[in-house]
Amino acid sequence: MDDLKTPPMRDPRRLLKRMRELMAVQENAQARLDHLTAMIAEEAGWDVCSIYLARQSNALELCATFGLKAEAVHHVRLQPGEGLVGLVARRARPLSTSNARAHPAFSYKPETGEEPFNTFVGVPILRGGRMVGVLTAQTSQERQVATDEIETLQTVAMVLAEIVASGDIVDSEEMAGLDVRQSRPERFQGGAFSGGIARGVAVLFEPHVESARLIADDPAREEERLDTAISSLRIQIDEMLDSGRIPFGGPTRDVLQAYRMFAHDRGWLERLREAVRRGLTAEAAVERVRNENRARLMKAADPTFRERLHDLEDLANRLLRHLNGGAKSAELPDNAIIIARNIGPAELLEFDREKLKGIALEEGSAQSHAAIVAKALGIPLVGRLEGALDQAEDGDPVILDGEFGVLHIRPQLDVTETYDARIQTLSERRLAYAELRGPAVSADGVRIGLHMNAGLLIELMALDETGADGVGLFRTEFQFMVAETLPRLSAQSAVYKSVLDAAGERPVVFRTLDLGGDKVAPFAPSTKEPNPALGWRAIRMGLDRPGLLRYQLRSLILAAAGRPLKVMFPMISAPWEVRAARDMLDRELRHAERAGYVMPSDVKVGIMLETPGMAWALEHAIDTVDFVAVGANDLMQYFFAADRQNSRVSDRYDVLSPAALDLLKRVRDICAEHDTPVSVCGEIASKPLEAAVLIGLGYRSLSMAAPNIGPIKKLVSGLDVEKLGTWLASRLQSPADSLRPLLLQAGEDAGLPREAVENGRGI
């Protein structure tokens, strides 16, 4: 057994130091790899050191060696899974044996001249969790391979991954066809959360650690930095959990509990420290351990392991931010498209808006705070693109389709040309819409009010650009969601005053706080509910915790000061809630008058009708309000009991079904009978065919996102309202599942312009 003893391990930090010096030398790619293999063999005491790199066919090609026959370089290729090298690549973990030829996976390649060598060790070369190649070492002596030796090779492999993925290696003639960087076109289908199309270059929100920051000058100092960052990370997580409130934009309590567990995991921490002791910087150690976790867990069939991977990824990203002192992202290149797992609204607002052209997220939702900001800024955002981060590299050409929820990475020429044509068409349409700044009047002379929805001051710049008649819905909750504490009275009032100033003579409808569900403020009480969308939210929270709502109403009154004030209460489900909310406003008006405030010149109170229960009870509350806004998004999903964002049930959600249209017509008729203004807010007001039908039902005011006003104004100009109204009236009692196909078939006979028919058909 003596011959199986391992020799004393040499200092791995000296090897890394020599590698860093080699990286600074100007030489061609092949020479650099040849020098690397010789240096590794010499410093680590091996007879053979070889580098195998992955080709686009997934075969592993011998690209450099010290100790094997030189003529085998670029001629020996191992198919996926072939031999000991292939086994290392398939498992994405190290392999060692004291008798290579006796191993069942051994594959003999006589052209390499490896007959004299018995002991074998191989480690994967990973970049971003993706297999770039395999680093191997061999010796003629049969012996055990020490854990320290494997650790050294893994550390070297991480540095090597960045070297082989550099431009010099990829572009060299000898390395043509290697898959050291992603090269194949990739297409991801996700969810369209903010419209528009963007062409640009990929910018990974959590990029690789730069190769210049991989090797440490002072390992003791790096270990100290790592320990300090880990302590800060633990304190942060503990404070977030123990405070009882999860900060806005942060993960859920369950995820934070997982973070806490992983942050105290001894195995994870020891692997980080060991990587630092071997000569890596603290950042490089985090990157190395993350790569190994990602490569291993992505191969797991059990989805729970992949969930653990997400937790470890987030934890690694948090730790890197602590190491960097919370440093902001680097400056964006022109035409940047951010690719991230998720992103917060504050982070999104920090980017240069001239350079940021789109956002692609592995997670996210249409109601997320990032989506709200992206819509406000007119930036395409696509979410639920699982796996996009692993397939993209910084600088890759990408196309982001916010209309259909698609991300193309490294698109082929025909795809690029198709999108260029679409972008040109959209640009021409925008120019045409920009000229339609006058009022929206139908072909038969019916005036339609088109208002915009907003939630940020920056959105109000579109009032003049679109020629909107006013702000039909200003969502007030965003100011609360991005604040760590309840905004002061003066701060709230200043925002509302700025909104009124920007609108000028045009009306603004302020919707009171719609918190709860997926909208969380760090200072507001929150509870874990089985169905948050149907839980304690909006006016329910405001009435149960009146201090928050009264504070906001007082701010609105202060902001109006001599100007008209229109206040709308959300998520009303019963008439008594309307009366209670209006009574609260009346009390605040009396308080303002007693305090000597400059009073609003006029106050109008409305409700956002979002529940079927309130739709059927509207007659009992109509005398309490001055106007009604139909919140069609929630009203229709509650009506159908189908989440419009859930692809499994979205085919059960069609607002053009006779039953849904009958409900919408009933609401409009009740309002008309009581001479109460009524409008429709939401997605259906922004879709040409659906908007046309709403107008045909008798609605004369629609509110939508600013980019949709131009297309709807163009639609209105070609619409024969009387003809469409007559056509609909005769078919509302139809047994058809939906009037959509009948409308598209009837086309102009139903008073529809060509644009509505083409859009409804997806042309």
GROMACS .gro file of N, CA and C in nm, residues 525-636:
model
  336
  525PRO      N    1  -4.940   4.663   0.747
  525PRO     CA    2  -4.963   4.530   0.803
  525PRO      C    3  -4.988   4.430   0.691
  526SER      N    4  -4.933   4.312   0.705
  526SER     CA    5  -4.952   4.210   0.602
  526SER      C    6  -4.974   4.075   0.668
  527THR      N    7  -5.049   3.993   0.602
  527THR     CA    8  -5.075   3.858   0.652
  527THR      C    9  -5.058   3.760   0.537
  528LYS      N   10  -5.022   3.638   0.571
  528LYS     CA   11  -5.009   3.535   0.470
  528LYS      C   12  -5.147   3.476   0.447
  529GLU      N   13  -5.196   3.489   0.324
  529GLU     CA   14  -5.331   3.447   0.291
  529GLU      C   15  -5.328   3.340   0.183
  530PRO      N   16  -5.421   3.244   0.186
  530PRO     CA   17  -5.422   3.139   0.084
  530PRO      C   18  -5.457   3.193  -0.054
  531ASN      N   19  -5.535   3.302  -0.061
  531ASN     CA   20  -5.572   3.361  -0.190
  531ASN      C   21  -5.567   3.512  -0.177
  532PRO      N   22  -5.449   3.572  -0.190
  532PRO     CA   23  -5.433   3.716  -0.165
  532PRO      C   24  -5.521   3.803  -0.254
  533ALA      N   25  -5.545   3.761  -0.380
  533ALA     CA   26  -5.625   3.843  -0.471
  533ALA      C   27  -5.768   3.861  -0.420
  534LEU      N   28  -5.814   3.766  -0.340
  534LEU     CA   29  -5.949   3.774  -0.285
  534LEU      C   30  -5.946   3.802  -0.135
  535GLY      N   31  -5.834   3.852  -0.088
  535GLY     CA   32  -5.816   3.867   0.056
  535GLY      C   33  -5.823   4.010   0.104
  536TRP      N   34  -5.741   4.039   0.202
  536TRP     CA   35  -5.743   4.168   0.274
  536TRP      C   36  -5.658   4.267   0.196
  537ARG      N   37  -5.725   4.345   0.112
  537ARG     CA   38  -5.654   4.436   0.023
  537ARG      C   39  -5.741   4.558  -0.007
  538ALA      N   40  -5.676   4.659  -0.066
  538ALA     CA   41  -5.742   4.779  -0.117
  538ALA      C   42  -5.831   4.845  -0.012
  539ILE      N   43  -5.959   4.868  -0.044
  539ILE     CA   44  -6.048   4.941   0.047
  539ILE      C   45  -6.071   4.863   0.175
  540ARG      N   46  -6.059   4.731   0.169
  540ARG     CA   47  -6.078   4.650   0.290
  540ARG      C   48  -5.971   4.685   0.393
  541MET      N   49  -5.847   4.697   0.347
  541MET     CA   50  -5.740   4.737   0.437
  541MET      C   51  -5.761   4.881   0.484
  542GLY      N   52  -5.804   4.969   0.392
  542GLY     CA   53  -5.823   5.108   0.426
  542GLY      C   54  -5.931   5.130   0.531
  543LEU      N   55  -6.038   5.054   0.522
  543LEU     CA   56  -6.147   5.070   0.620
  543LEU      C   57  -6.113   5.005   0.753
  544ASP      N   58  -6.039   4.895   0.750
  544ASP     CA   59  -6.002   4.828   0.876
  544ASP      C   60  -5.887   4.900   0.946
  545ARG      N   61  -5.803   4.967   0.870
  545ARG     CA   62  -5.692   5.045   0.926
  545ARG      C   63  -5.707   5.189   0.876
  546PRO      N   64  -5.806   5.262   0.930
  546PRO     CA   65  -5.844   5.393   0.872
  546PRO      C   66  -5.734   5.498   0.878
  547GLY      N   67  -5.637   5.484   0.968
  547GLY     CA   68  -5.533   5.585   0.978
  547GLY      C   69  -5.459   5.603   0.847
  548LEU      N   70  -5.427   5.492   0.779
  548LEU     CA   71  -5.352   5.497   0.654
  548LEU      C   72  -5.433   5.568   0.546
  549LEU      N   73  -5.562   5.533   0.533
  549LEU     CA   74  -5.646   5.592   0.429
  549LEU      C   75  -5.676   5.739   0.458
  550ARG      N   76  -5.705   5.772   0.582
  550ARG     CA   77  -5.736   5.911   0.616
  550ARG      C   78  -5.615   6.000   0.591
  551TYR      N   79  -5.497   5.949   0.620
  551TYR     CA   80  -5.373   6.024   0.598
  551TYR      C   81  -5.358   6.055   0.449
  552GLN      N   82  -5.391   5.957   0.364
  552GLN     CA   83  -5.380   5.979   0.220
  552GLN      C   84  -5.487   6.077   0.171
  553LEU      N   85  -5.608   6.063   0.220
  553LEU     CA   86  -5.714   6.155   0.179
  553LEU      C   87  -5.681   6.299   0.218
  554ARG      N   88  -5.622   6.316   0.336
  554ARG     CA   89  -5.582   6.450   0.379
  554ARG      C   90  -5.475   6.506   0.285
  555SER      N   91  -5.384   6.421   0.240
  555SER     CA   92  -5.280   6.465   0.146
  555SER      C   93  -5.341   6.508   0.013
  556LEU      N   94  -5.439   6.434  -0.034
  556LEU     CA   95  -5.505   6.468  -0.160
  556LEU      C   96  -5.578   6.601  -0.151
  557ILE      N   97  -5.644   6.624  -0.039
  557ILE     CA   98  -5.716   6.751  -0.019
  557ILE      C   99  -5.618   6.867  -0.019
  558LEU      N  100  -5.506   6.849   0.051
  558LEU     CA  101  -5.403   6.953   0.055
  558LEU      C  102  -5.349   6.982  -0.085
  559ALA      N  103  -5.328   6.877  -0.164
  559ALA     CA  104  -5.269   6.893  -0.297
  559ALA      C  105  -5.362   6.966  -0.393
  560ALA      N  106  -5.493   6.941  -0.380
  560ALA     CA  107  -5.589   7.001  -0.473
  560ALA      C  108  -5.593   7.153  -0.457
  561ALA      N  109  -5.607   7.203  -0.335
  561ALA     CA  110  -5.596   7.347  -0.302
  561ALA      C  111  -5.646   7.440  -0.413
  562GLY      N  112  -5.777   7.451  -0.427
  562GLY     CA  113  -5.834   7.543  -0.525
  562GLY      C  114  -5.861   7.480  -0.660
  563ARG      N  115  -5.827   7.352  -0.676
  563ARG     CA  116  -5.851   7.282  -0.802
  563ARG      C  117  -5.946   7.166  -0.780
  564PRO      N  118  -6.010   7.115  -0.886
  564PRO     CA  119  -6.101   7.000  -0.870
  564PRO      C  120  -6.026   6.877  -0.821
  565LEU      N  121  -6.092   6.798  -0.740
  565LEU     CA  122  -6.035   6.674  -0.687
  565LEU      C  123  -6.129   6.558  -0.717
  566LYS      N  124  -6.076   6.456  -0.782
  566LYS     CA  125  -6.154   6.336  -0.811
  566LYS      C  126  -6.086   6.218  -0.742
  567VAL      N  127  -6.159   6.154  -0.651
  567VAL     CA  128  -6.105   6.043  -0.572
  567VAL      C  129  -6.186   5.918  -0.603
  568MET      N  130  -6.116   5.807  -0.623
  568MET     CA  131  -6.183   5.680  -0.655
  568MET      C  132  -6.136   5.572  -0.557
  569PHE      N  133  -6.231   5.497  -0.504
  569PHE     CA  134  -6.201   5.390  -0.409
  569PHE      C  135  -6.201   5.255  -0.481
  570PRO      N  136  -6.096   5.173  -0.459
  570PRO     CA  137  -6.084   5.046  -0.532
  570PRO      C  138  -6.145   4.927  -0.457
  571MET      N  139  -6.175   4.823  -0.533
  571MET     CA  140  -6.213   4.692  -0.480
  571MET      C  141  -6.336   4.699  -0.389
  572ILE      N  142  -6.432   4.783  -0.427
  572ILE     CA  143  -6.557   4.790  -0.352
  572ILE      C  144  -6.640   4.665  -0.383
  573SER      N  145  -6.685   4.598  -0.278
  573SER     CA  146  -6.762   4.475  -0.300
  573SER      C  147  -6.904   4.482  -0.244
  574ALA      N  148  -6.935   4.590  -0.172
  574ALA     CA  149  -7.070   4.603  -0.115
  574ALA      C  150  -7.102   4.751  -0.097
  575PRO      N  151  -7.229   4.790  -0.106
  575PRO     CA  152  -7.267   4.932  -0.094
  575PRO      C  153  -7.222   4.998   0.036
  576TRP      N  154  -7.221   4.924   0.147
  576TRP     CA  155  -7.184   4.986   0.275
  576TRP      C  156  -7.039   5.035   0.273
  577GLU      N  157  -6.952   4.966   0.193
  577GLU     CA  158  -6.813   5.010   0.183
  577GLU      C  159  -6.803   5.146   0.114
  578VAL      N  160  -6.888   5.168   0.013
  578VAL     CA  161  -6.889   5.297  -0.054
  578VAL      C  162  -6.926   5.407   0.045
  579ARG      N  163  -7.031   5.381   0.122
  579ARG     CA  164  -7.078   5.483   0.217
  579ARG      C  165  -6.973   5.509   0.325
  580ALA      N  166  -6.907   5.404   0.373
  580ALA     CA  167  -6.806   5.422   0.477
  580ALA      C  168  -6.685   5.500   0.424
  581ALA      N  169  -6.645   5.470   0.300
  581ALA     CA  170  -6.531   5.540   0.242
  581ALA      C  171  -6.564   5.687   0.217
  582ARG      N  172  -6.683   5.712   0.166
  582ARG     CA  173  -6.723   5.851   0.140
  582ARG      C  174  -6.735   5.928   0.270
  583ASP      N  175  -6.785   5.865   0.373
  583ASP     CA  176  -6.796   5.931   0.504
  583ASP      C  177  -6.657   5.970   0.556
  584MET      N  178  -6.559   5.882   0.534
  584MET     CA  179  -6.423   5.912   0.577
  584MET      C  180  -6.369   6.035   0.504
  585LEU      N  181  -6.396   6.043   0.372
  585LEU     CA  182  -6.353   6.159   0.295
  585LEU      C  183  -6.422   6.286   0.344
  586ASP      N  184  -6.553   6.277   0.369
  586ASP     CA  185  -6.627   6.395   0.417
  586ASP      C  186  -6.570   6.445   0.549
  587ARG      N  187  -6.533   6.354   0.637
  587ARG     CA  188  -6.475   6.394   0.765
  587ARG      C  189  -6.343   6.467   0.745
  588GLU      N  190  -6.262   6.420   0.649
  588GLU     CA  191  -6.135   6.486   0.622
  588GLU      C  192  -6.157   6.623   0.558
  589LEU      N  193  -6.260   6.636   0.477
  589LEU     CA  194  -6.292   6.767   0.419
  589LEU      C  195  -6.332   6.866   0.528
  590ARG      N  196  -6.412   6.819   0.622
  590ARG     CA  197  -6.452   6.907   0.733
  590ARG      C  198  -6.330   6.946   0.817
  591HIS      N  199  -6.240   6.849   0.838
  591HIS     CA  200  -6.118   6.878   0.914
  591HIS      C  201  -6.034   6.983   0.842
  592ALA      N  202  -6.020   6.971   0.710
  592ALA     CA  203  -5.941   7.066   0.633
  592ALA      C  204  -6.001   7.206   0.639
  593GLU      N  205  -6.133   7.211   0.635
  593GLU     CA  206  -6.199   7.341   0.641
  593GLU      C  207  -6.178   7.407   0.776
  594ARG      N  208  -6.190   7.329   0.883
  594ARG     CA  209  -6.168   7.383   1.018
  594ARG      C  210  -6.023   7.428   1.035
  595ALA      N  211  -5.930   7.357   0.972
  595ALA     CA  212  -5.788   7.390   0.986
  595ALA      C  213  -5.746   7.508   0.899
  596GLY      N  214  -5.838   7.556   0.817
  596GLY     CA  215  -5.808   7.672   0.735
  596GLY      C  216  -5.734   7.641   0.607
  597TYR      N  217  -5.737   7.516   0.560
  597TYR     CA  218  -5.672   7.480   0.435
  597TYR      C  219  -5.745   7.546   0.317
  598VAL      N  220  -5.672   7.566   0.207
  598VAL     CA  221  -5.737   7.605   0.083
  598VAL      C  222  -5.809   7.482   0.029
  599MET      N  223  -5.939   7.492   0.018
  599MET     CA  224  -6.019   7.374  -0.016
  599MET      C  225  -6.019   7.348  -0.166
  600PRO      N  226  -6.041   7.222  -0.207
  600PRO     CA  227  -6.059   7.193  -0.348
  600PRO      C  228  -6.179   7.270  -0.403
  601SER      N  229  -6.171   7.311  -0.530
  601SER     CA  230  -6.283   7.384  -0.589
  601SER      C  231  -6.404   7.294  -0.610
  602ASP      N  232  -6.380   7.166  -0.622
  602ASP     CA  233  -6.489   7.070  -0.642
  602ASP      C  234  -6.437   6.932  -0.605
  603VAL      N  235  -6.521   6.848  -0.546
  603VAL     CA  236  -6.481   6.713  -0.508
  603VAL      C  237  -6.578   6.613  -0.568
  604LYS      N  238  -6.528   6.519  -0.643
  604LYS     CA  239  -6.608   6.411  -0.699
  604LYS      C  240  -6.556   6.278  -0.644
  605VAL      N  241  -6.650   6.191  -0.609
  605VAL     CA  242  -6.615   6.060  -0.551
  605VAL      C  243  -6.664   5.950  -0.643
  606GLY      N  244  -6.574   5.854  -0.669
  606GLY     CA  245  -6.612   5.741  -0.754
  606GLY      C  246  -6.567   5.609  -0.697
  607ILE      N  247  -6.608   5.504  -0.761
  607ILE     CA  248  -6.564   5.370  -0.723
  607ILE      C  249  -6.506   5.300  -0.845
  608MET      N  250  -6.411   5.212  -0.820
  608MET     CA  251  -6.363   5.123  -0.924
  608MET      C  252  -6.441   4.993  -0.908
  609LEU      N  253  -6.523   4.965  -1.006
  609LEU     CA  254  -6.610   4.848  -0.999
  609LEU      C  255  -6.532   4.727  -1.048
  610GLU      N  256  -6.493   4.641  -0.954
  610GLU     CA  257  -6.406   4.528  -0.987
  610GLU      C  258  -6.463   4.393  -0.943
  611THR      N  259  -6.576   4.393  -0.873
  611THR     CA  260  -6.631   4.267  -0.822
  611THR      C  261  -6.770   4.243  -0.879
  612PRO      N  262  -6.803   4.121  -0.919
  612PRO     CA  263  -6.938   4.092  -0.967
  612PRO      C  264  -7.046   4.128  -0.864
  613GLY      N  265  -7.013   4.109  -0.735
  613GLY     CA  266  -7.111   4.141  -0.631
  613GLY      C  267  -7.152   4.287  -0.636
  614MET      N  268  -7.054   4.376  -0.655
  614MET     CA  269  -7.085   4.519  -0.662
  614MET      C  270  -7.155   4.553  -0.793
  615ALA      N  271  -7.124   4.481  -0.899
  615ALA     CA  272  -7.191   4.505  -1.026
  615ALA      C  273  -7.341   4.480  -1.013
  616TRP      N  274  -7.378   4.377  -0.939
  616TRP     CA  275  -7.519   4.345  -0.922
  616TRP      C  276  -7.585   4.431  -0.814
  617ALA      N  277  -7.504   4.493  -0.728
  617ALA     CA  278  -7.560   4.581  -0.624
  617ALA      C  279  -7.543   4.728  -0.658
  618LEU      N  280  -7.503   4.758  -0.780
  618LEU     CA  281  -7.471   4.895  -0.817
  618LEU      C  282  -7.589   4.990  -0.796
  619GLU      N  283  -7.709   4.943  -0.824
  619GLU     CA  284  -7.828   5.029  -0.809
  619GLU      C  285  -7.844   5.079  -0.665
  620HIS      N  286  -7.793   5.004  -0.568
  620HIS     CA  287  -7.808   5.043  -0.428
  620HIS      C  288  -7.697   5.137  -0.381
  621ALA      N  289  -7.601   5.164  -0.469
  621ALA     CA  290  -7.491   5.253  -0.430
  621ALA      C  291  -7.472   5.369  -0.527
  622ILE      N  292  -7.543   5.367  -0.640
  622ILE     CA  293  -7.519   5.464  -0.745
  622ILE      C  294  -7.544   5.607  -0.701
  623ASP      N  295  -7.638   5.627  -0.607
  623ASP     CA  296  -7.667   5.763  -0.560
  623ASP      C  297  -7.560   5.815  -0.465
  624THR      N  298  -7.468   5.728  -0.422
  624THR     CA  299  -7.362   5.767  -0.328
  624THR      C  300  -7.239   5.816  -0.400
  625VAL      N  301  -7.228   5.790  -0.530
  625VAL     CA  302  -7.106   5.822  -0.604
  625VAL      C  303  -7.135   5.921  -0.717
  626ASP      N  304  -7.027   5.985  -0.762
  626ASP     CA  305  -7.038   6.082  -0.872
  626ASP      C  306  -6.993   6.023  -1.005
  627PHE      N  307  -6.920   5.915  -1.001
  627PHE     CA  308  -6.877   5.849  -1.124
  627PHE      C  309  -6.838   5.705  -1.093
  628VAL      N  310  -6.832   5.623  -1.198
  628VAL     CA  311  -6.796   5.480  -1.185
  628VAL      C  312  -6.689   5.449  -1.290
  629ALA      N  313  -6.588   5.376  -1.248
  629ALA     CA  314  -6.487   5.326  -1.342
  629ALA      C  315  -6.488   5.174  -1.333
  630VAL      N  316  -6.513   5.108  -1.442
  630VAL     CA  317  -6.514   4.962  -1.444
  630VAL      C  318  -6.370   4.912  -1.451
  631GLY      N  319  -6.325   4.847  -1.344
  631GLY     CA  320  -6.191   4.786  -1.344
  631GLY      C  321  -6.200   4.651  -1.411
  632ALA      N  322  -6.195   4.653  -1.543
  632ALA     CA  323  -6.229   4.533  -1.620
  632ALA      C  324  -6.135   4.417  -1.596
  633ASN      N  325  -6.008   4.442  -1.568
  633ASN     CA  326  -5.914   4.331  -1.548
  633ASN      C  327  -5.961   4.239  -1.436
  634ASP      N  328  -5.984   4.297  -1.317
  634ASP     CA  329  -6.027   4.216  -1.203
  634ASP      C  330  -6.171   4.172  -1.217
  635LEU      N  331  -6.258   4.260  -1.265
  635LEU     CA  332  -6.399   4.223  -1.277
  635LEU      C  333  -6.416   4.099  -1.363
  636MET      N  334  -6.346   4.094  -1.474
  636MET     CA  335  -6.364   3.980  -1.565
  636MET      C  336  -6.300   3.852  -1.510
   0.00000   0.00000   0.00000
